[in-house]
Every structure is written in C-alpha cells, then in structure tokens.
Amino acid sequence: MKTRYKPILVILVIILLFVSLAMGVRIFENSNNEEVIEEYDDSYNPYTIINNKKYKMKDNIEVILCVGLDTYELENKDDYTNDNFADFVTLLVLDNEKKTTLPIQINRDTMCEIDVLGIGGKIAGKTIRQLAFAHTYGSGDLSSLVNVKDAVATLLHDIKVDYYLSLTMDAVPTINDDVGGVEVYVEDDFSNIDNGLKMGEYVTLSGKQALTYVRSRSGLEDSSNLNRMKRQRVYLRSLYDKCKVKQNDEKFVYDILSDINDNLLSNTTLADLSDLGNTLIEYDLLDSITLDGESKVGERFNEYYIDQKTIDDMCIRYLFKEVIEEGE
C-alpha cells in the first residue's frame, strides 16, 4: 500500500491543494448576453508567432492545469450547461532541467475566448466572457474540464497542456483538518466575518476558517479578487509546508485519499499520477506568479483584462523557445 499511495500524496498536497482553493463570490450565467463569434477549428499548430518571431513549447517542461470548482445554480439551465464554475485556475509548469515547479495563477474573471458546447458536448462556436464560465458548458464531466483547458491554452498562445485536474471546494475543510490545521498571518480585517481571524496575528485555521480565509471578499476593506488570490497563495505555501512534513505518514496518505476521492476528476491515470508524484518530490516549489491586468465592472459581473505584453513576456520566459530557421 505504501508504494501505491506515497506518490499520490505528493499530487494531493502539491497539485490538488492548488485546485482545492475554488473559492469566492460567484459569477452568474447570463445566457441572454451570449454571443457566438466564430466556428470551432480543431486544427493544432505546434508553433506560434509572438512579436513577429516564431516560437514553440520548450522541450524540457510539462504543464499541469489545476482547476478548483465552485457551484451556483444556474437560471435557464439546459442539458448542455452545468453549475460548476472554474473559480480557481492555476498552471503548474514543471521544468525538468532546472527541477522546479512554477505555479502560474490566472484570475477567474479573465475575459477570454471560450468554446460554446452544444449537443453531445460538440463545439458549436466561441464566445468572449470570464474564464470561470468555461466549465459551465457541457455536463460538468471531463468535457467541461477540457473546455477550461482549451480556454487557457488559447489565452496563452495555444500552449500544450499535458495534464488537467479539477477538484470541488467540498474538499477544502477536509484537507485542511487532515493536516492538523494551517497557520497563516492574517493581514485583512475579518471582524465582520469571523472574530477568530484576528488582523495582525498568526492563526491556525480550522476547516471552516480555511474556507473563510481563502474565500471571503464581501465585508473586507479590499474586496477584490486580486486580494483574495494573494491570500490563496499564502495559504497554499503554508499548507504545502505542513503536508511536506507528513508525506511519510502512511495513514495520513490513506485518510486524505479516502476523504477526497469523489471530488477529483482528471485526464490522468494512476500511473501518470505516480510518475508526477515521484517527480514533484524532487523538485523545488517556486513562488506563484500572476498575470497583470485591469479589473473593470462590467454590465453585470467583474471583468479582468490581462495585458497582452504580460502574456507574451510570461510565455517567452517560461513556456516557449524561439525557433531559429536554417540559414538565419
């Protein structure tokens, strides 16, 4: 049993704990404003052009998409939509040369091109809206997760995503308490929400408090999603450190697997997860990065517009390498 579960634990504490931060004020379906803008094109091009230069993905990296799901019951729901939003989206970039794992956190309010799924999950067209909505198309199964993956890939110059996983927020209290609570330094004033979260103090979070800490916006002085994303990164680092200490505890591994097994969906096999786990054990976890942009209040929902230069620079630095043609 130990041989089987130890690598899976590493996936849980490094990957699944990223996606388990699926928190926040919900954004709601607005089907009346949906606009299909073009037909679907399933062709794949391994090359991309950035600033008039040709690039392709680096050979030494693997990319894992981690999606945290939150739920709000949609109005006018039909067979081709579901009520699970991609509220937390993070890419893990494994650099197999430098032996590092870089988390890239993407704002769920990011305005981007997403596929509209119709009958049988087939792509009927495309629309521009918040990234969180990508998962609401489809029946909520793997097709919905793939829709998020495709939206992220399109946003980032058609990157190749090797693995993609999702986890519902129901797992957060369980994971938090299974590790014995997570200590964080509270920088926001939560007095109107939870008196146990004292501003300016270190607090060991219980399951319910963990949800409050990484989820809350309303009632805080800074109610922006960017501020909440910052707290999520603080929580993640502390949670990672706590789990690292327990990675050799066989019972701890089994308990977490049993508790959150039903919350997980991915395109990977047990063998894939095991290989990733063995790799991540050896790699250094770098500090998370975010993509700069501008937050705006839309007609109904918050909208986040990422600066294109930020996308270009990030892709060139971490994901792509320039293709030098013969004779140049």
XYZ file of C-alpha atoms in Angstrom:
328
model
C 0.000 0.000 0.000
C 2.784 2.405 0.805
C 4.294 2.064 -2.662
C 0.965 2.906 -4.254
C -0.097 5.866 -2.121
C 3.025 7.865 -1.367
C 3.340 9.388 -4.862
C -0.381 10.137 -4.892
C 0.005 12.116 -1.682
C 2.502 14.377 -3.356
C -0.016 15.045 -6.096
C -2.645 15.804 -3.468
C -0.531 18.219 -1.479
C 1.151 19.974 -4.381
C -1.410 19.809 -7.174
C -4.819 19.105 -5.696
C -4.327 21.595 -2.915
C -3.895 24.263 -5.542
C -7.204 23.421 -7.087
C -8.993 22.979 -3.782
C -8.947 26.754 -3.328
C -12.005 27.122 -5.524
C -13.488 29.999 -3.614
C -15.264 33.255 -3.919
C -18.207 35.383 -4.791
C -19.996 33.616 -7.624
C -20.472 34.985 -11.075
C -23.720 34.012 -12.710
C -24.842 32.692 -16.061
C -26.101 35.381 -18.389
C -27.274 33.423 -21.401
C -29.079 36.393 -22.901
C -25.771 38.156 -23.482
C -24.042 35.158 -25.035
C -22.642 35.826 -28.465
C -21.225 33.081 -30.653
C -18.418 34.728 -32.558
C -16.916 32.024 -34.780
C -16.997 28.350 -35.702
C -14.757 25.829 -33.978
C -11.428 24.868 -35.562
C -9.897 21.669 -34.194
C -6.557 22.015 -36.012
C -3.370 22.105 -33.952
C -0.266 24.115 -34.712
C 2.829 23.459 -32.560
C 4.207 26.858 -33.472
C 3.097 30.360 -32.518
C 4.099 33.866 -33.531
C 4.895 36.440 -30.831
C 6.152 39.877 -31.821
C 6.850 38.647 -35.344
C 9.058 35.798 -34.098
C 8.344 32.078 -34.304
C 8.178 30.035 -31.072
C 7.360 26.522 -29.897
C 6.978 24.958 -26.452
C 10.175 24.215 -24.551
C 11.236 20.583 -24.701
C 12.089 20.311 -21.006
C 8.772 21.329 -19.456
C 5.439 19.705 -18.596
C 2.301 21.733 -17.937
C -0.432 20.744 -15.461
C -3.721 22.635 -15.294
C -5.366 22.693 -11.857
C -8.997 23.839 -11.648
C -10.987 24.475 -8.485
C -14.758 24.279 -8.860
C -17.461 26.237 -7.065
C -21.195 25.922 -7.603
C -24.141 28.226 -8.168
C -27.461 27.010 -9.546
C -27.900 28.489 -12.995
C -31.084 30.013 -14.302
C -32.475 28.592 -17.552
C -30.254 25.522 -17.225
C -30.396 23.058 -20.128
C -28.715 19.760 -20.992
C -25.570 21.487 -22.238
C -24.686 23.561 -19.184
C -23.847 22.823 -15.560
C -23.500 24.873 -12.375
C -19.803 24.338 -11.629
C -17.620 27.405 -12.187
C -13.849 27.357 -12.658
C -13.241 29.763 -9.789
C -9.594 28.883 -9.198
C -7.263 28.268 -12.151
C -3.557 27.566 -11.809
C -0.949 26.178 -14.166
C 1.949 24.200 -12.747
C 4.987 24.374 -15.016
C 7.433 21.568 -14.305
C 10.916 22.422 -15.553
C 12.655 19.065 -15.884
C 16.030 20.701 -16.465
C 16.018 23.087 -13.506
C 13.929 20.664 -11.408
C 11.430 23.315 -10.346
C 7.642 23.672 -10.252
C 6.293 27.129 -11.062
C 2.633 27.930 -10.246
C 1.008 30.479 -12.579
C -2.257 31.717 -11.055
C -4.866 33.004 -13.529
C -7.688 35.295 -12.418
C -11.035 33.544 -12.872
C -12.552 36.870 -14.053
C -10.158 36.976 -17.027
C -12.006 37.878 -20.226
C -11.040 35.368 -22.885
C -12.272 33.307 -25.790
C -14.063 30.107 -24.731
C -15.818 27.356 -26.643
C -19.606 27.057 -26.575
C -20.594 23.395 -26.219
C -23.806 22.172 -27.786
C -25.470 18.790 -28.323
C -23.321 15.885 -27.169
C -20.601 18.228 -25.994
C -19.734 19.227 -29.554
C -18.367 22.726 -30.054
C -20.998 24.989 -31.594
C -18.945 28.187 -31.676
C -16.968 30.578 -29.497
C -17.737 33.464 -27.171
C -15.869 36.088 -25.137
C -16.555 36.020 -21.393
C -14.983 35.309 -17.985
C -12.737 32.233 -17.797
C -14.854 30.886 -14.918
C -17.725 30.270 -17.355
C -15.709 27.852 -19.498
C -16.580 24.986 -17.162
C -20.314 25.755 -17.146
C -20.594 24.492 -20.722
C -21.105 20.750 -21.019
C -22.473 18.325 -18.453
C -19.824 19.019 -15.819
C -17.762 15.946 -16.658
C -14.391 15.740 -18.390
C -15.709 17.672 -21.401
C -16.271 20.719 -19.194
C -12.768 20.417 -17.766
C -11.365 20.135 -21.284
C -13.250 23.325 -22.152
C -11.365 25.165 -19.407
C -8.110 23.661 -20.601
C -8.783 24.829 -24.153
C -9.650 28.351 -22.992
C -6.418 28.635 -21.002
C -4.403 27.219 -23.893
C -5.909 29.748 -26.308
C -5.254 32.620 -23.907
C -1.583 31.668 -23.628
C -0.637 31.362 -27.285
C -2.026 27.837 -27.748
C 0.212 26.177 -25.177
C 0.182 22.397 -24.829
C -1.349 21.264 -21.512
C -0.138 17.777 -20.606
C -2.364 17.067 -17.613
C -5.542 18.677 -16.286
C -7.327 18.086 -12.998
C -10.288 19.539 -11.135
C -11.407 19.358 -7.521
C -14.557 20.705 -5.893
C -14.377 23.096 -2.960
C -16.065 20.478 -0.762
C -12.610 19.015 -0.202
C -11.096 22.141 1.382
C -12.220 21.728 5.038
C -11.348 18.047 4.975
C -7.832 18.534 3.622
C -7.205 21.458 5.961
C -8.219 19.455 9.049
C -6.490 16.272 7.898
C -3.156 18.107 8.076
C -3.976 19.389 11.560
C -4.849 22.946 10.528
C -2.855 25.504 8.545
C -1.171 28.541 10.111
C -1.394 31.885 8.315
C -0.675 35.509 9.154
C -3.916 37.489 8.882
C -3.457 40.788 7.033
C -7.135 41.631 6.448
C -9.779 42.758 8.918
C -12.194 39.812 9.231
C -14.001 41.212 12.303
C -17.313 41.402 10.413
C -16.945 37.812 9.204
C -15.065 35.694 11.778
C -13.820 37.055 15.103
C -11.341 34.187 15.282
C -9.358 35.655 12.404
C -7.539 38.455 14.212
C -5.869 41.005 11.975
C -2.126 41.188 12.622
C -1.944 37.753 14.264
C -0.908 34.232 13.281
C -3.902 31.884 13.280
C -4.109 28.113 12.823
C -7.128 27.703 10.592
C -9.831 25.106 11.130
C -11.671 23.691 8.123
C -14.416 26.314 8.239
C -11.939 29.116 8.859
C -9.821 27.930 5.937
C -12.824 28.401 3.685
C -13.433 31.840 5.133
C -9.799 32.881 4.805
C -9.377 31.923 1.156
C -12.946 32.588 0.047
C -14.094 35.877 1.590
C -14.458 39.121 -0.329
C -17.635 40.814 0.870
C -17.101 42.530 4.213
C -13.388 43.165 3.719
C -11.832 46.562 3.106
C -10.154 45.209 -0.021
C -12.837 43.007 -1.589
C -11.041 42.479 -4.893
C -10.384 39.059 -6.364
C -6.711 40.025 -6.595
C -6.529 40.384 -2.812
C -8.243 37.043 -2.371
C -5.781 35.432 -4.802
C -2.958 36.758 -2.633
C -4.453 35.079 0.452
C -4.824 31.854 -1.513
C -1.116 31.906 -2.311
C -0.251 32.491 1.357
C -2.497 29.609 2.391
C -1.086 27.321 -0.267
C 2.526 27.856 0.781
C 1.726 27.154 4.423
C -0.362 24.124 3.504
C 2.407 22.756 1.296
C 4.953 23.107 4.117
C 2.608 21.356 6.547
C 1.946 18.450 4.205
C 5.606 18.056 3.358
C 6.288 17.168 6.985
C 3.690 14.388 6.863
C 4.489 12.869 3.484
C 5.925 9.674 5.030
C 2.897 9.047 7.245
C 1.113 6.162 5.508
C -2.159 6.576 7.435
C -2.238 10.273 6.624
C -1.966 9.449 2.921
C -4.759 6.882 3.051
C -7.088 9.160 5.021
C -6.786 12.038 2.554
C -7.297 9.761 -0.428
C -10.399 8.265 1.136
C -11.802 11.657 2.091
C -11.485 13.480 -1.240
C -11.505 10.709 -3.811
C -15.019 11.573 -5.014
C -14.095 15.237 -5.516
C -11.396 14.636 -8.120
C -11.586 14.499 -11.910
C -8.644 14.346 -14.305
C -7.389 13.081 -17.653
C -4.604 11.136 -15.937
C -4.165 7.504 -14.974
C -2.833 6.178 -11.694
C 0.492 5.563 -13.434
C 0.586 9.185 -14.628
C -0.125 10.471 -11.120
C 2.543 8.208 -9.681
C 5.140 9.452 -12.149
C 4.193 13.070 -11.431
C 4.361 12.420 -7.710
C 7.833 10.947 -7.920
C 8.942 13.925 -9.997
C 7.439 16.555 -7.708
C 9.101 15.037 -4.655
C 12.441 16.040 -6.118
C 11.500 19.470 -7.464
C 11.569 22.856 -5.722
C 8.225 24.670 -5.471
C 8.753 28.258 -6.641
C 6.674 31.251 -5.572
C 3.471 31.701 -7.560
C 3.260 34.336 -10.266
C 0.163 36.135 -11.548
C -0.669 37.886 -14.813
C -1.037 41.652 -14.558
C -4.185 43.187 -15.907
C -7.007 45.635 -15.275
C -10.188 44.944 -13.326
C -13.392 46.540 -14.560
C -17.027 46.375 -13.526
C -18.993 45.027 -16.476
C -22.713 45.294 -17.108
C -23.361 42.552 -14.558
C -20.062 40.956 -13.491
C -16.451 41.790 -12.755
C -14.162 41.610 -15.763
C -10.379 41.228 -15.765
C -8.349 42.168 -18.822
C -4.814 40.791 -18.890
C -2.209 42.983 -20.505
C -1.092 41.291 -23.734
C 2.554 42.162 -23.143
C 2.371 40.366 -19.801
C 1.104 37.230 -21.565
C 3.776 37.495 -24.250
C 6.625 38.030 -21.789
C 5.493 35.221 -19.480
C 5.113 32.752 -22.338
C 8.529 33.586 -23.777
C 10.238 33.355 -20.399
C 8.681 30.181 -19.010
C 6.890 28.252 -21.757
C 8.349 28.852 -25.211
C 11.642 28.909 -27.036
C 12.353 30.782 -30.252
C 12.569 28.733 -33.422
C 15.633 29.632 -35.464
C 15.188 28.665 -39.087
C 18.136 27.272 -41.058
C 20.062 29.990 -42.829
C 19.165 32.686 -40.311
